[in-house]
Amino acid sequence: MRAKAIAMLSLVALSACSGGSSNPFGSLGSIGSLNPFGGRDEAPARSSDGMPVAPADGSVLVERLETVRPEPALRGVIIRASGIASTQGYFGARLAPVNGGLPDEAGVVTYEFRVLPPETVEPTGTDTQRRLIVATFVPDADLAEVRGFRVVARTNSVDLRR
């Protein structure tokens, strides 16, 4: 009984460790030397024909990206992004992989930051009120041929390079 109690206390104490990061999420992604992707480039959003294709679920691209960052994870990487919607009320945010999540000829995997629009007209509000945060996990097995990631919004995109 005593051994179980000590083991439980040890596990609880260890679970509170954040790996030395000041990030509230306990990630090492903010430490430059451990970040698996080096640079971050911002560019206007691009599409092959200039017109985005509307998916069957009715989702749209978020208005603009605010931050995109990779975070090392056990056996992979987490791509975390925050975006600002055009008005309040958008929901169901997700990073939707383009091309089935496979890298393009340059080795870049592209994700679209998609949201579902509100059913009624909503007030604009502040950026804080319109902010949406999403993340997706990419396992190590899928990273072998990947040279970087691109996250696309309606008005901009962010490229992460390895």
CSV table of N, CA and C in Angstrom, one decimal:
chain,number,residue,atom,x,y,z
A,1,MET,N,0.8,-1.2,0.0
A,1,MET,CA,0.0,0.0,0.0
A,1,MET,C,0.9,1.3,0.0
A,2,ARG,N,1.9,1.2,0.8
A,2,ARG,CA,2.8,2.4,0.9
A,2,ARG,C,3.5,2.6,-0.4
A,3,ALA,N,4.0,1.5,-1.0
A,3,ALA,CA,4.7,1.6,-2.3
A,3,ALA,C,3.8,2.2,-3.4
A,4,LYS,N,2.5,1.9,-3.4
A,4,LYS,CA,1.6,2.4,-4.4
A,4,LYS,C,1.4,3.9,-4.2
A,5,ALA,N,1.3,4.3,-2.9
A,5,ALA,CA,1.1,5.7,-2.6
A,5,ALA,C,2.3,6.5,-3.1
A,6,ILE,N,3.5,6.0,-2.8
A,6,ILE,CA,4.7,6.7,-3.2
A,6,ILE,C,4.8,6.8,-4.8
A,7,ALA,N,4.5,5.7,-5.4
A,7,ALA,CA,4.5,5.7,-6.9
A,7,ALA,C,3.5,6.7,-7.4
A,8,MET,N,2.3,6.8,-6.9
A,8,MET,CA,1.3,7.7,-7.3
A,8,MET,C,1.7,9.1,-7.1
A,9,LEU,N,2.3,9.4,-6.0
A,9,LEU,CA,2.8,10.8,-5.7
A,9,LEU,C,3.9,11.2,-6.7
A,10,SER,N,4.8,10.2,-7.0
A,10,SER,CA,5.9,10.5,-7.9
A,10,SER,C,5.3,10.8,-9.3
A,11,LEU,N,4.3,10.0,-9.8
A,11,LEU,CA,3.7,10.3,-11.1
A,11,LEU,C,3.0,11.6,-11.2
A,12,VAL,N,2.3,12.0,-10.1
A,12,VAL,CA,1.6,13.3,-10.1
A,12,VAL,C,2.7,14.4,-10.1
A,13,ALA,N,3.7,14.3,-9.3
A,13,ALA,CA,4.7,15.3,-9.3
A,13,ALA,C,5.4,15.4,-10.7
A,14,LEU,N,5.7,14.3,-11.3
A,14,LEU,CA,6.4,14.3,-12.6
A,14,LEU,C,5.5,14.9,-13.7
A,15,SER,N,4.2,14.6,-13.6
A,15,SER,CA,3.3,15.1,-14.6
A,15,SER,C,3.2,16.6,-14.6
A,16,ALA,N,3.6,17.3,-13.5
A,16,ALA,CA,3.5,18.8,-13.5
A,16,ALA,C,4.7,19.4,-14.1
A,17,CYS,N,5.7,18.6,-14.5
A,17,CYS,CA,6.9,19.1,-15.1
A,17,CYS,C,6.7,19.6,-16.5
A,18,SER,N,7.2,20.7,-16.9
A,18,SER,CA,7.0,21.2,-18.2
A,18,SER,C,8.3,21.2,-19.1
A,19,GLY,N,9.3,20.5,-18.6
A,19,GLY,CA,10.5,20.3,-19.4
A,19,GLY,C,11.3,21.6,-19.4
A,20,GLY,N,11.1,22.5,-18.4
A,20,GLY,CA,11.9,23.7,-18.3
A,20,GLY,C,11.5,24.8,-19.1
A,21,SER,N,10.3,24.7,-19.7
A,21,SER,CA,9.8,25.8,-20.6
A,21,SER,C,8.9,26.8,-19.8
A,22,SER,N,9.0,28.0,-20.2
A,22,SER,CA,8.1,29.0,-19.6
A,22,SER,C,6.8,29.1,-20.3
A,23,ASN,N,6.6,28.3,-21.3
A,23,ASN,CA,5.4,28.3,-22.1
A,23,ASN,C,4.3,27.6,-21.2
A,24,PRO,N,3.1,28.2,-21.1
A,24,PRO,CA,2.1,27.7,-20.3
A,24,PRO,C,1.6,26.3,-20.7
A,25,PHE,N,1.9,25.9,-22.0
A,25,PHE,CA,1.5,24.6,-22.5
A,25,PHE,C,2.5,23.6,-22.2
A,26,GLY,N,3.7,24.0,-21.6
A,26,GLY,CA,4.7,23.0,-21.3
A,26,GLY,C,5.4,22.5,-22.5
A,27,SER,N,5.6,23.3,-23.5
A,27,SER,CA,6.2,22.8,-24.7
A,27,SER,C,7.6,23.3,-24.8
A,28,LEU,N,8.4,22.5,-25.5
A,28,LEU,CA,9.8,22.9,-25.8
A,28,LEU,C,9.9,23.7,-27.1
A,29,GLY,N,8.7,23.9,-27.8
A,29,GLY,CA,8.7,24.6,-29.1
A,29,GLY,C,9.3,26.0,-29.1
A,30,SER,N,9.3,26.6,-27.9
A,30,SER,CA,9.8,28.0,-27.9
A,30,SER,C,11.3,28.0,-27.7
A,31,ILE,N,11.9,26.9,-27.5
A,31,ILE,CA,13.4,26.9,-27.3
A,31,ILE,C,14.0,26.7,-28.7
A,32,GLY,N,14.7,27.7,-29.2
A,32,GLY,CA,15.2,27.6,-30.5
A,32,GLY,C,16.0,26.4,-30.9
A,33,SER,N,16.9,26.0,-30.1
A,33,SER,CA,17.8,24.9,-30.4
A,33,SER,C,17.1,23.5,-30.5
A,34,LEU,N,15.9,23.4,-29.9
A,34,LEU,CA,15.2,22.2,-29.9
A,34,LEU,C,14.0,22.3,-30.9
A,35,ASN,N,13.8,23.4,-31.5
A,35,ASN,CA,12.7,23.6,-32.5
A,35,ASN,C,13.1,22.8,-33.8
A,36,PRO,N,12.3,21.9,-34.2
A,36,PRO,CA,12.7,21.1,-35.4
A,36,PRO,C,12.6,21.9,-36.7
A,37,PHE,N,12.0,23.1,-36.7
A,37,PHE,CA,11.8,23.9,-37.9
A,37,PHE,C,12.5,25.2,-37.6
A,38,GLY,N,13.3,25.7,-38.6
A,38,GLY,CA,14.0,26.9,-38.3
A,38,GLY,C,13.2,28.1,-38.6
A,39,GLY,N,13.0,28.5,-39.8
A,39,GLY,CA,12.5,29.8,-40.1
A,39,GLY,C,11.0,29.8,-40.2
A,40,ARG,N,10.5,31.1,-40.3
A,40,ARG,CA,9.0,31.3,-40.5
A,40,ARG,C,8.9,32.4,-41.5
A,41,ASP,N,8.2,32.1,-42.6
A,41,ASP,CA,8.0,33.1,-43.7
A,41,ASP,C,6.5,33.3,-43.8
A,42,GLU,N,6.1,34.6,-44.0
A,42,GLU,CA,4.7,34.9,-44.2
A,42,GLU,C,4.6,35.4,-45.6
A,43,ALA,N,3.6,34.9,-46.3
A,43,ALA,CA,3.4,35.3,-47.7
A,43,ALA,C,1.9,35.4,-48.0
A,44,PRO,N,1.5,36.1,-49.0
A,44,PRO,CA,0.0,36.1,-49.4
A,44,PRO,C,-0.4,34.7,-49.7
A,45,ALA,N,-1.7,34.4,-49.4
A,45,ALA,CA,-2.3,33.1,-49.7
A,45,ALA,C,-2.3,32.8,-51.2
A,46,ARG,N,-2.0,31.5,-51.5
A,46,ARG,CA,-1.9,31.1,-52.9
A,46,ARG,C,-2.8,30.0,-53.2
A,47,SER,N,-3.4,29.9,-54.4
A,47,SER,CA,-4.1,28.7,-54.9
A,47,SER,C,-3.8,28.6,-56.4
A,48,SER,N,-3.9,27.4,-56.9
A,48,SER,CA,-3.6,27.1,-58.3
A,48,SER,C,-4.4,27.9,-59.3
A,49,ASP,N,-5.7,27.9,-59.0
A,49,ASP,CA,-6.6,28.6,-60.0
A,49,ASP,C,-7.1,30.0,-59.5
A,50,GLY,N,-6.7,30.3,-58.3
A,50,GLY,CA,-7.1,31.6,-57.7
A,50,GLY,C,-8.4,31.6,-57.0
A,51,MET,N,-9.2,30.5,-57.2
A,51,MET,CA,-10.5,30.4,-56.5
A,51,MET,C,-10.5,29.2,-55.6
A,52,PRO,N,-10.8,29.4,-54.3
A,52,PRO,CA,-10.8,28.3,-53.4
A,52,PRO,C,-12.0,27.4,-53.7
A,53,VAL,N,-11.9,26.1,-53.5
A,53,VAL,CA,-13.0,25.2,-53.7
A,53,VAL,C,-13.7,25.0,-52.3
A,54,ALA,N,-15.0,25.2,-52.3
A,54,ALA,CA,-15.8,25.1,-51.1
A,54,ALA,C,-16.0,23.6,-50.7
A,55,PRO,N,-15.5,23.2,-49.5
A,55,PRO,CA,-15.7,21.8,-49.1
A,55,PRO,C,-17.2,21.5,-48.8
A,56,ALA,N,-17.5,20.2,-48.8
A,56,ALA,CA,-18.9,19.8,-48.6
A,56,ALA,C,-19.4,20.2,-47.2
A,57,ASP,N,-18.6,20.4,-46.2
A,57,ASP,CA,-19.0,20.7,-44.8
A,57,ASP,C,-19.4,22.1,-44.6
A,58,GLY,N,-19.2,23.0,-45.7
A,58,GLY,CA,-19.5,24.4,-45.5
A,58,GLY,C,-18.5,25.2,-44.8
A,59,SER,N,-17.3,24.7,-44.6
A,59,SER,CA,-16.3,25.5,-43.9
A,59,SER,C,-15.6,26.4,-44.8
A,60,VAL,N,-15.1,27.5,-44.3
A,60,VAL,CA,-14.4,28.5,-45.0
A,60,VAL,C,-13.0,28.7,-44.4
A,61,LEU,N,-12.1,29.4,-45.1
A,61,LEU,CA,-10.8,29.7,-44.6
A,61,LEU,C,-10.9,30.8,-43.6
A,62,VAL,N,-10.2,30.7,-42.5
A,62,VAL,CA,-10.2,31.7,-41.5
A,62,VAL,C,-9.6,33.0,-42.1
A,63,GLU,N,-10.1,34.2,-41.7
A,63,GLU,CA,-9.7,35.4,-42.3
A,63,GLU,C,-8.2,35.6,-42.4
A,64,ARG,N,-7.5,35.5,-41.3
A,64,ARG,CA,-6.0,35.6,-41.3
A,64,ARG,C,-5.3,34.8,-40.2
A,65,LEU,N,-4.1,34.4,-40.5
A,65,LEU,CA,-3.3,33.7,-39.5
A,65,LEU,C,-2.6,34.7,-38.6
A,66,GLU,N,-2.6,34.4,-37.3
A,66,GLU,CA,-1.9,35.2,-36.3
A,66,GLU,C,-0.5,34.6,-36.0
A,67,THR,N,-0.5,33.4,-35.6
A,67,THR,CA,0.7,32.7,-35.3
A,67,THR,C,0.6,31.2,-35.8
A,68,VAL,N,1.8,30.7,-36.2
A,68,VAL,CA,1.9,29.3,-36.5
A,68,VAL,C,3.2,28.8,-36.0
A,69,ARG,N,3.2,27.8,-35.2
A,69,ARG,CA,4.5,27.3,-34.7
A,69,ARG,C,4.5,25.8,-34.5
A,70,PRO,N,5.7,25.2,-34.7
A,70,PRO,CA,5.8,23.7,-34.5
A,70,PRO,C,6.2,23.5,-33.0
A,71,GLU,N,5.7,22.4,-32.4
A,71,GLU,CA,6.1,22.1,-31.1
A,71,GLU,C,6.5,20.6,-31.1
A,72,PRO,N,7.7,20.3,-30.6
A,72,PRO,CA,8.1,18.9,-30.5
A,72,PRO,C,7.2,18.1,-29.6
A,73,ALA,N,6.9,16.9,-30.0
A,73,ALA,CA,6.1,16.0,-29.2
A,73,ALA,C,6.7,14.6,-29.3
A,74,LEU,N,6.3,13.8,-28.4
A,74,LEU,CA,6.7,12.4,-28.4
A,74,LEU,C,6.4,11.7,-29.7
A,75,ARG,N,7.4,11.3,-30.4
A,75,ARG,CA,7.2,10.6,-31.7
A,75,ARG,C,6.5,11.4,-32.8
A,76,GLY,N,6.8,12.7,-32.8
A,76,GLY,CA,6.3,13.6,-33.9
A,76,GLY,C,6.4,15.1,-33.5
A,77,VAL,N,5.6,15.8,-34.2
A,77,VAL,CA,5.5,17.3,-34.0
A,77,VAL,C,4.1,17.7,-34.0
A,78,ILE,N,3.8,18.7,-33.2
A,78,ILE,CA,2.5,19.3,-33.2
A,78,ILE,C,2.6,20.7,-34.0
A,79,ILE,N,1.7,20.9,-34.9
A,79,ILE,CA,1.6,22.2,-35.6
A,79,ILE,C,0.5,22.9,-35.0
A,80,ARG,N,0.8,24.0,-34.3
A,80,ARG,CA,-0.2,24.8,-33.6
A,80,ARG,C,-0.4,26.2,-34.3
A,81,ALA,N,-1.6,26.6,-34.6
A,81,ALA,CA,-1.9,27.8,-35.3
A,81,ALA,C,-3.0,28.6,-34.6
A,82,SER,N,-2.9,29.9,-34.6
A,82,SER,CA,-4.0,30.8,-34.2
A,82,SER,C,-4.4,31.7,-35.3
A,83,GLY,N,-5.6,31.9,-35.5
A,83,GLY,CA,-6.1,32.8,-36.5
A,83,GLY,C,-7.2,33.7,-36.0
A,84,ILE,N,-7.5,34.7,-36.8
A,84,ILE,CA,-8.5,35.7,-36.5
A,84,ILE,C,-9.6,35.6,-37.5
A,85,ALA,N,-10.8,35.3,-37.0
A,85,ALA,CA,-12.0,35.2,-37.9
A,85,ALA,C,-12.5,36.6,-38.3
A,86,SER,N,-13.3,36.7,-39.3
A,86,SER,CA,-13.8,38.1,-39.7
A,86,SER,C,-14.8,38.6,-38.8
A,87,THR,N,-15.6,37.8,-38.1
A,87,THR,CA,-16.5,38.2,-37.1
A,87,THR,C,-16.5,37.2,-35.9
A,88,GLN,N,-17.3,37.5,-34.9
A,88,GLN,CA,-17.4,36.5,-33.8
A,88,GLN,C,-18.4,35.4,-34.3
A,89,GLY,N,-18.3,34.3,-33.6
A,89,GLY,CA,-19.3,33.2,-33.9
A,89,GLY,C,-18.8,32.1,-34.7
A,90,TYR,N,-17.6,32.2,-35.3
A,90,TYR,CA,-17.1,31.1,-36.1
A,90,TYR,C,-16.7,29.9,-35.1
A,91,PHE,N,-16.8,28.7,-35.6
A,91,PHE,CA,-16.6,27.6,-34.7
A,91,PHE,C,-16.1,26.4,-35.5
A,92,GLY,N,-15.8,25.3,-34.8
A,92,GLY,CA,-15.3,24.1,-35.5
A,92,GLY,C,-14.0,24.2,-36.3
A,93,ALA,N,-13.1,24.9,-35.7
A,93,ALA,CA,-11.8,25.2,-36.4
A,93,ALA,C,-11.0,23.9,-36.5
A,94,ARG,N,-10.3,23.8,-37.6
A,94,ARG,CA,-9.4,22.6,-37.8
A,94,ARG,C,-8.4,23.0,-38.9
A,95,LEU,N,-7.3,22.2,-38.8
A,95,LEU,CA,-6.3,22.3,-39.9
A,95,LEU,C,-6.6,21.1,-40.8
A,96,ALA,N,-7.0,21.5,-42.0
A,96,ALA,CA,-7.4,20.5,-43.0
A,96,ALA,C,-6.2,20.2,-44.0
A,97,PRO,N,-5.7,19.0,-44.0
A,97,PRO,CA,-4.6,18.7,-44.9
A,97,PRO,C,-5.0,18.8,-46.4
A,98,VAL,N,-4.2,19.4,-47.2
A,98,VAL,CA,-4.4,19.5,-48.6
A,98,VAL,C,-3.6,18.3,-49.2
A,99,ASN,N,-4.1,17.8,-50.3
A,99,ASN,CA,-3.4,16.7,-51.0
A,99,ASN,C,-3.3,15.4,-50.1
A,100,GLY,N,-4.3,15.2,-49.2
A,100,GLY,CA,-4.3,14.1,-48.4
A,100,GLY,C,-3.2,14.1,-47.3
A,101,GLY,N,-2.6,15.3,-47.1
A,101,GLY,CA,-1.5,15.4,-46.1
A,101,GLY,C,-0.2,15.0,-46.6
A,102,LEU,N,-0.1,14.7,-47.9
A,102,LEU,CA,1.2,14.3,-48.5
A,102,LEU,C,2.0,15.6,-49.0
A,103,PRO,N,3.3,15.5,-48.9
A,103,PRO,CA,4.1,16.7,-49.3
A,103,PRO,C,4.0,16.9,-50.8
A,104,ASP,N,4.1,18.2,-51.2
A,104,ASP,CA,4.2,18.5,-52.7
A,104,ASP,C,5.6,18.2,-53.2
A,105,GLU,N,5.8,18.6,-54.4
A,105,GLU,CA,7.1,18.2,-55.1
A,105,GLU,C,8.3,18.9,-54.3
A,106,ALA,N,8.0,20.0,-53.6
A,106,ALA,CA,9.1,20.7,-52.9
A,106,ALA,C,9.2,20.1,-51.4
A,107,GLY,N,8.4,19.1,-51.1
A,107,GLY,CA,8.5,18.5,-49.8
A,107,GLY,C,7.7,19.3,-48.7
A,108,VAL,N,6.8,20.1,-49.1
A,108,VAL,CA,6.0,20.9,-48.2
A,108,VAL,C,4.6,20.4,-48.0
A,109,VAL,N,4.2,20.1,-46.8
A,109,VAL,CA,2.8,19.7,-46.5
A,109,VAL,C,2.0,20.9,-46.2
A,110,THR,N,0.8,21.1,-46.9
A,110,THR,CA,0.0,22.2,-46.8
A,110,THR,C,-1.3,21.9,-46.0
A,111,TYR,N,-1.6,22.8,-45.0
A,111,TYR,CA,-2.8,22.7,-44.3
A,111,TYR,C,-3.7,24.0,-44.5
A,112,GLU,N,-5.0,23.8,-44.6
A,112,GLU,CA,-5.9,25.0,-44.6
A,112,GLU,C,-6.5,25.1,-43.3
A,113,PHE,N,-6.5,26.4,-42.7
A,113,PHE,CA,-7.1,26.7,-41.4
A,113,PHE,C,-8.6,26.9,-41.7
A,114,ARG,N,-9.4,26.0,-41.5
A,114,ARG,CA,-10.8,26.0,-41.8
A,114,ARG,C,-11.7,26.2,-40.6
A,115,VAL,N,-12.8,27.0,-40.8
A,115,VAL,CA,-13.8,27.2,-39.7
A,115,VAL,C,-15.2,27.1,-40.3
A,116,LEU,N,-16.1,26.9,-39.4
A,116,LEU,CA,-17.5,26.9,-39.8
A,116,LEU,C,-18.1,28.2,-39.5
A,117,PRO,N,-18.8,28.9,-40.4
A,117,PRO,CA,-19.4,30.2,-40.1
A,117,PRO,C,-20.6,30.2,-39.2
A,118,PRO,N,-20.8,31.3,-38.5
A,118,PRO,CA,-22.0,31.4,-37.7
A,118,PRO,C,-23.3,31.4,-38.6
A,119,GLU,N,-24.4,30.9,-38.0
A,119,GLU,CA,-25.6,30.8,-38.7
A,119,GLU,C,-26.3,32.2,-38.8
A,120,THR,N,-26.0,33.1,-37.9
A,120,THR,CA,-26.6,34.4,-38.0
A,120,THR,C,-25.5,35.5,-38.0
A,121,VAL,N,-25.9,36.7,-38.4
A,121,VAL,CA,-24.9,37.8,-38.5
A,121,VAL,C,-24.5,38.1,-37.0
A,122,GLU,N,-23.1,38.1,-36.9
A,122,GLU,CA,-22.6,38.4,-35.5
A,122,GLU,C,-21.8,39.7,-35.6
A,123,PRO,N,-21.6,40.3,-34.4
A,123,PRO,CA,-20.8,41.5,-34.3
A,123,PRO,C,-19.3,41.2,-34.6
A,124,THR,N,-18.6,42.2,-35.1
A,124,THR,CA,-17.2,42.0,-35.4
A,124,THR,C,-16.4,41.7,-34.1
A,125,GLY,N,-16.5,42.6,-33.1
A,125,GLY,CA,-15.7,42.4,-31.9
A,125,GLY,C,-14.2,42.6,-32.0
A,126,THR,N,-13.5,42.4,-31.0
A,126,THR,CA,-12.0,42.6,-31.0
A,126,THR,C,-11.3,41.3,-31.5
A,127,ASP,N,-10.0,41.5,-31.8
A,127,ASP,CA,-9.3,40.3,-32.2
A,127,ASP,C,-9.3,39.2,-31.2
A,128,THR,N,-9.3,39.6,-29.9
A,128,THR,CA,-9.3,38.5,-28.9
A,128,THR,C,-10.6,37.8,-28.9
A,129,GLN,N,-11.7,38.4,-29.2
A,129,GLN,CA,-13.0,37.8,-29.3
A,129,GLN,C,-13.1,36.9,-30.5
A,130,ARG,N,-12.3,37.2,-31.5
A,130,ARG,CA,-12.4,36.4,-32.8
A,130,ARG,C,-11.3,35.4,-33.0
A,131,ARG,N,-10.4,35.3,-32.0
A,131,ARG,CA,-9.3,34.4,-32.1
A,131,ARG,C,-9.7,32.9,-32.0
A,132,LEU,N,-9.2,32.1,-32.9
A,132,LEU,CA,-9.4,30.6,-32.9
A,132,LEU,C,-8.0,29.9,-32.9
A,133,ILE,N,-7.9,28.9,-32.1
A,133,ILE,CA,-6.6,28.1,-32.0
A,133,ILE,C,-6.9,26.7,-32.3
A,134,VAL,N,-6.0,26.2,-33.2
A,134,VAL,CA,-6.1,24.8,-33.6
A,134,VAL,C,-4.7,24.1,-33.6
A,135,ALA,N,-4.7,22.8,-33.6
A,135,ALA,CA,-3.4,22.1,-33.7
A,135,ALA,C,-3.6,20.7,-34.3
A,136,THR,N,-2.6,20.2,-34.9
A,136,THR,CA,-2.6,18.9,-35.5
A,136,THR,C,-1.3,18.2,-35.2
A,137,PHE,N,-1.4,16.9,-35.0
A,137,PHE,CA,-0.2,16.1,-34.7
A,137,PHE,C,0.3,15.4,-36.0
A,138,VAL,N,1.6,15.5,-36.2
A,138,VAL,CA,2.2,14.8,-37.4
A,138,VAL,C,3.3,13.8,-36.8
A,139,PRO,N,3.1,12.5,-37.0
A,139,PRO,CA,4.0,11.5,-36.5
A,139,PRO,C,5.3,11.5,-37.2
A,140,ASP,N,6.4,11.1,-36.5
A,140,ASP,CA,7.7,11.0,-37.1
A,140,ASP,C,7.8,10.2,-38.4
A,141,ALA,N,7.0,9.2,-38.5
A,141,ALA,CA,6.9,8.3,-39.7
A,141,ALA,C,6.6,9.2,-40.9
A,142,ASP,N,5.7,10.2,-40.8
A,142,ASP,CA,5.3,11.0,-41.9
A,142,ASP,C,6.3,12.2,-42.2
A,143,LEU,N,7.3,12.4,-41.3
A,143,LEU,CA,8.2,13.5,-41.4
A,143,LEU,C,9.4,13.2,-42.3
A,144,ALA,N,9.6,12.0,-42.7
A,144,ALA,CA,10.8,11.6,-43.4
A,144,ALA,C,11.0,12.4,-44.7
A,145,GLU,N,10.0,12.6,-45.4
A,145,GLU,CA,10.1,13.3,-46.7
A,145,GLU,C,9.7,14.8,-46.6
A,146,VAL,N,9.4,15.2,-45.5
A,146,VAL,CA,8.8,16.6,-45.3
A,146,VAL,C,10.0,17.6,-45.1
A,147,ARG,N,10.0,18.7,-45.9
A,147,ARG,CA,11.0,19.7,-45.7
A,147,ARG,C,10.4,20.9,-45.0
A,148,GLY,N,9.0,21.0,-44.9
A,148,GLY,CA,8.4,22.1,-44.2
A,148,GLY,C,6.9,22.0,-44.3
A,149,PHE,N,6.2,22.9,-43.6
A,149,PHE,CA,4.8,23.0,-43.6
A,149,PHE,C,4.3,24.4,-44.0
A,150,ARG,N,3.1,24.4,-44.6
A,150,ARG,CA,2.5,25.7,-45.0
A,150,ARG,C,1.1,25.6,-44.4
A,151,VAL,N,0.7,26.7,-43.7
A,151,VAL,CA,-0.7,26.8,-43.2
A,151,VAL,C,-1.3,28.0,-44.0
A,152,VAL,N,-2.5,27.8,-44.5
A,152,VAL,CA,-3.1,28.8,-45.4
A,152,VAL,C,-4.4,29.4,-44.8
A,153,ALA,N,-4.5,30.7,-44.8
A,153,ALA,CA,-5.8,31.4,-44.4
A,153,ALA,C,-6.3,32.1,-45.6
A,154,ARG,N,-7.4,32.9,-45.5
A,154,ARG,CA,-7.9,33.6,-46.6
A,154,ARG,C,-7.0,34.7,-47.1
A,155,THR,N,-6.4,35.4,-46.2
A,155,THR,CA,-5.6,36.6,-46.7
A,155,THR,C,-4.0,36.4,-46.5
A,156,ASN,N,-3.6,35.3,-45.9
A,156,ASN,CA,-2.2,35.1,-45.8
A,156,ASN,C,-1.9,33.6,-45.6
A,157,SER,N,-0.6,33.3,-45.6
A,157,SER,CA,-0.2,31.9,-45.3
A,157,SER,C,1.2,32.0,-44.6
A,158,VAL,N,1.5,31.0,-43.8
A,158,VAL,CA,2.8,31.0,-43.1
A,158,VAL,C,3.5,29.7,-43.5
A,159,ASP,N,4.8,29.8,-43.8
A,159,ASP,CA,5.6,28.6,-44.2
A,159,ASP,C,6.6,28.4,-43.0
A,160,LEU,N,6.7,27.1,-42.6
A,160,LEU,CA,7.6,26.7,-41.6
A,160,LEU,C,8.6,25.8,-42.3
A,161,ARG,N,9.9,26.1,-42.2
A,161,ARG,CA,11.0,25.3,-42.9
A,161,ARG,C,11.7,24.5,-41.9
A,162,ARG,N,12.2,23.3,-42.3
A,162,ARG,CA,13.0,22.5,-41.4
A,162,ARG,C,14.4,23.0,-41.4
